[in-house]
Amino acid sequence: MAIPGIKLNDNVSIPQIGLGTWQIKDESKCLETIKIGLEDGYRHFDTAQIYGNEQFIGRALKDSGISRGDLFITTKIWTLNFLSSRVIPSFDASLTKLQTDYVDLLLLHFPVPKLRHSAWKKMEEIQDSGRAKSIGVSNYTIKHLQRLLRDCRIKPSVNQVELHVFLQQPELLEYCKAEGIIVEAYSPLAHSYGLDNPILAKIAKKHSKSTAQIMLRWCVEVDTVPLPKSTTPERIAENIDIFDFKLDKEDMVELRGLDSNHRTCWDPTRIP
Ligand code: A2P
């Protein structure tokens, strides 16, 4: 099944599902996970400097023999590298680890107070150089985005945030849509919280899918890009098998009711 793509505001096309790699630190586990992901059809891989696995992902992708142009690689600048003098050198180190001369998408990992504005200027320089085809942010709230949009030269293409049926963030989605920023959903399975929820189970039965697949399909229905993480071969395959069915209006209304502001990760809402 072909994976649909979404056009970002800079014309870069992003596959509408990516393999999340947070917490996959073990070398052989990481190599194996990427290999299985490629066999199952994933071409979009999401890593970060802080994940400690860029070098394994770089090796697995190189070893696969798949042409670079058919892959979509994202990494993120870690907060300790937000100083103006560190953004570009740390990015160079990421490229070396990833064994590539460009990434498809480079993100600022978190809205670090004060430093994030000068760090963004360095991101713009990186995009100008062609070494990141697209640049964006992660964990930004509406307030952080408004501030960035006021004085950026290049608009972020993406905001990667925690998003799932239990944390739907409709205002953020609406704001990003209006500004032409695509939302990527990390922890789209809420770290497996709620997979036994009866409403999810009912909808899953109706479509002959799993509850995890319903959670991931919801992300697609709201025009976001889910980044599920798994190291279990059957689940890696299950998670990408979400493009042969659609949720209907009634399903979406029922799923709307699951929103409970349930965060499994960072809460950036109090960051000034
Ligand atoms: P595992 O890696 O052992 O397969 P998220 O992407 O929301 O952060 O969730 C990741 C967690 O969800 C991991 O613990 C992962 O476990 C589990 N997981 C991933 N895919 C599935 C699935 N299809 N069904 C059940 N659990 C899953």
Coordinates of C-alpha atoms and ligand atoms in Angstrom, one line a residue, residues 187-192 195 212 228-232 235 238-239, ligand 1:
S187 CA 3.5 9.3 21.1
P188 CA 0.3 8.9 18.9
L189 CA -0.5 5.8 20.9
A190 CA -0.2 7.7 24.2
H191 CA 2.6 5.3 25.1
S192 CA 0.0 2.5 24.9
L195 CA -5.5 0.8 24.1
A212 CA -3.8 1.1 18.0
P228 CA 4.4 5.6 16.3
K229 CA 7.3 3.9 18.0
S230 CA 7.6 0.1 18.3
T231 CA 10.4 -2.5 18.4
T232 CA 8.0 -5.4 18.1
R235 CA 3.4 -4.0 15.8
E238 CA 0.4 -3.2 12.2
N239 CA 1.1 0.5 12.7
Ligands
A2P1 P1 6.9 -1.9 21.8 O1 8.0 -1.0 21.4 O2 7.3 -2.9 22.9 O3 6.1 -2.6 20.7 P2 4.1 5.8 21.4 O4 4.5 5.7 20.0 O5 2.7 6.4 21.6 O6 5.1 6.5 22.3 O7 3.9 4.3 22.0 C1 5.0 3.5 22.1 C2 4.6 2.3 23.0 O8 3.5 1.7 22.5 C3 5.7 1.3 23.1 O9 5.7 0.9 24.5 C4 5.3 0.2 22.1 O10 5.8 -1.0 22.6 C5 3.8 0.3 22.2 N1 3.2 0.0 20.9 C6 3.6 0.4 19.7 N2 2.7 -0.1 18.7 C7 1.8 -0.8 19.4 C8 0.7 -1.5 18.9 N3 0.4 -1.6 17.6 N4 -0.1 -2.2 19.9 C9 0.2 -2.1 21.2 N5 1.3 -1.4 21.7 C10 2.1 -0.8 20.8

